[in-house]
Amino acid sequence: MVQPRKSRRVPTSALADTFVARRHQLRLTQSDLALLAGVGRSTVQSLEGGKESVQLDSATAVADALGCALELVTKSGAVIPPLDLS
C-alpha cells in the first residue's frame, strides 16, 4: 500500500513573520502587496513562507512596498550603514 507523503511545514524566519505582520497591519492581501511591489503573488508567498532562496531585489521591493527597509546587521546587533558610492 502506498503511504501518503507527509507535508513538511517549513519554519518561518523572523523576516517572513515580520513581512506577514506588517502586511496584516496595513490590511493588504498578498495580491495587493505583490501589485504594490511590482512582483508576482508567488514571490510574496515565498517570502512570507520563509523560502530560503529569494531574489534580493524582490525582497527589497516588497519591503519598500511595506514602508520598510532591509538592513545588514551583525550577529552582535550592530547595524551596518549602506556604502556611500558617490
Coordinates of N, CA, C and O in Angstrom, one line a residue, residues 1-2 5 13 16 21-23 26 32-33 35 46 49 54-55 65-66 73-75 77 82-84 86:
M1 N 0.8 -1.2 0.0 CA 0.0 0.0 0.0 C 0.9 1.2 0.0 O 1.9 1.3 0.7
V2 N 0.5 2.2 -0.8 CA 1.3 3.5 -0.9 C 1.0 4.3 0.3 O -0.2 4.6 0.7
R5 N 2.6 11.1 1.3 CA 3.7 11.9 1.7 C 3.3 12.8 2.9 O 2.2 13.3 2.9
S13 N 11.0 32.4 9.1 CA 12.1 33.2 9.6 C 11.5 34.4 10.3 O 10.3 34.8 10.1
A16 N 10.3 36.7 7.5 CA 9.0 36.3 6.9 C 7.8 36.7 7.9 O 6.8 37.2 7.5
A21 N 3.2 40.2 9.4 CA 2.6 41.1 10.4 C 2.4 42.5 9.8 O 1.4 43.1 10.0
R22 N 3.4 43.0 9.1 CA 3.3 44.3 8.5 C 2.2 44.4 7.5 O 1.4 45.3 7.4
R23 N 2.1 43.3 6.6 CA 1.1 43.3 5.6 C -0.3 43.3 6.3 O -1.2 44.0 5.8
L26 N -1.2 46.7 7.6 CA -1.6 47.6 6.5 C -2.9 47.1 5.8 O -3.4 47.8 4.9
D32 N -2.5 42.3 -3.2 CA -2.3 43.8 -3.1 C -0.9 44.1 -3.0 O -0.3 45.0 -3.7
L33 N -0.2 43.4 -2.1 CA 1.2 43.7 -1.8 C 2.1 43.4 -3.1 O 3.0 44.2 -3.4
L35 N 1.2 43.6 -6.1 CA 0.9 44.7 -7.1 C 1.7 45.9 -6.7 O 2.3 46.6 -7.6
S46 N 6.4 33.2 -1.3 CA 7.7 32.6 -1.0 C 8.4 33.4 0.2 O 8.9 32.7 1.1
G49 N 6.5 32.7 3.4 CA 6.6 31.3 3.7 C 8.0 30.9 4.2 O 8.3 29.8 4.6
V54 N 15.5 33.5 -2.2 CA 14.6 34.5 -2.9 C 15.6 35.6 -3.5 O 16.7 35.8 -3.0
Q55 N 15.1 36.3 -4.5 CA 15.8 37.3 -5.1 C 15.9 38.5 -4.2 O 14.9 39.0 -3.7
A65 N 7.5 48.4 -0.5 CA 6.0 48.5 -0.6 C 5.4 48.5 0.8 O 4.3 49.0 1.0
L66 N 6.0 47.8 1.8 CA 5.5 47.8 3.1 C 6.0 49.0 4.0 O 5.6 49.1 5.1
V73 N 22.8 43.6 9.5 CA 23.0 43.7 11.0 C 24.0 42.6 11.3 O 23.8 41.5 10.9
T74 N 25.0 43.0 12.1 CA 26.0 42.0 12.5 C 25.3 41.0 13.5 O 24.3 41.3 14.1
K75 N 26.0 39.9 13.8 CA 25.4 38.9 14.7 C 25.3 39.5 16.1 O 24.5 39.1 16.9
G77 N 24.4 42.6 16.6 CA 23.3 43.5 16.6 C 23.6 44.9 16.1 O 22.7 45.8 16.1
P82 N 24.7 51.7 4.9 CA 24.9 51.5 3.4 C 26.2 52.2 3.0 O 26.6 53.2 3.6
L83 N 26.8 51.7 2.0 CA 28.0 52.3 1.4 C 27.7 53.6 0.7 O 26.6 53.6 0.0
D84 N 28.5 54.6 0.8 CA 28.3 55.8 0.1 C 29.1 55.7 -1.2 O 30.3 55.8 -1.2
S86 N 29.0 57.5 -3.8 CA 29.1 58.8 -4.6 C 30.5 59.3 -4.6 O 31.4 58.9 -3.8

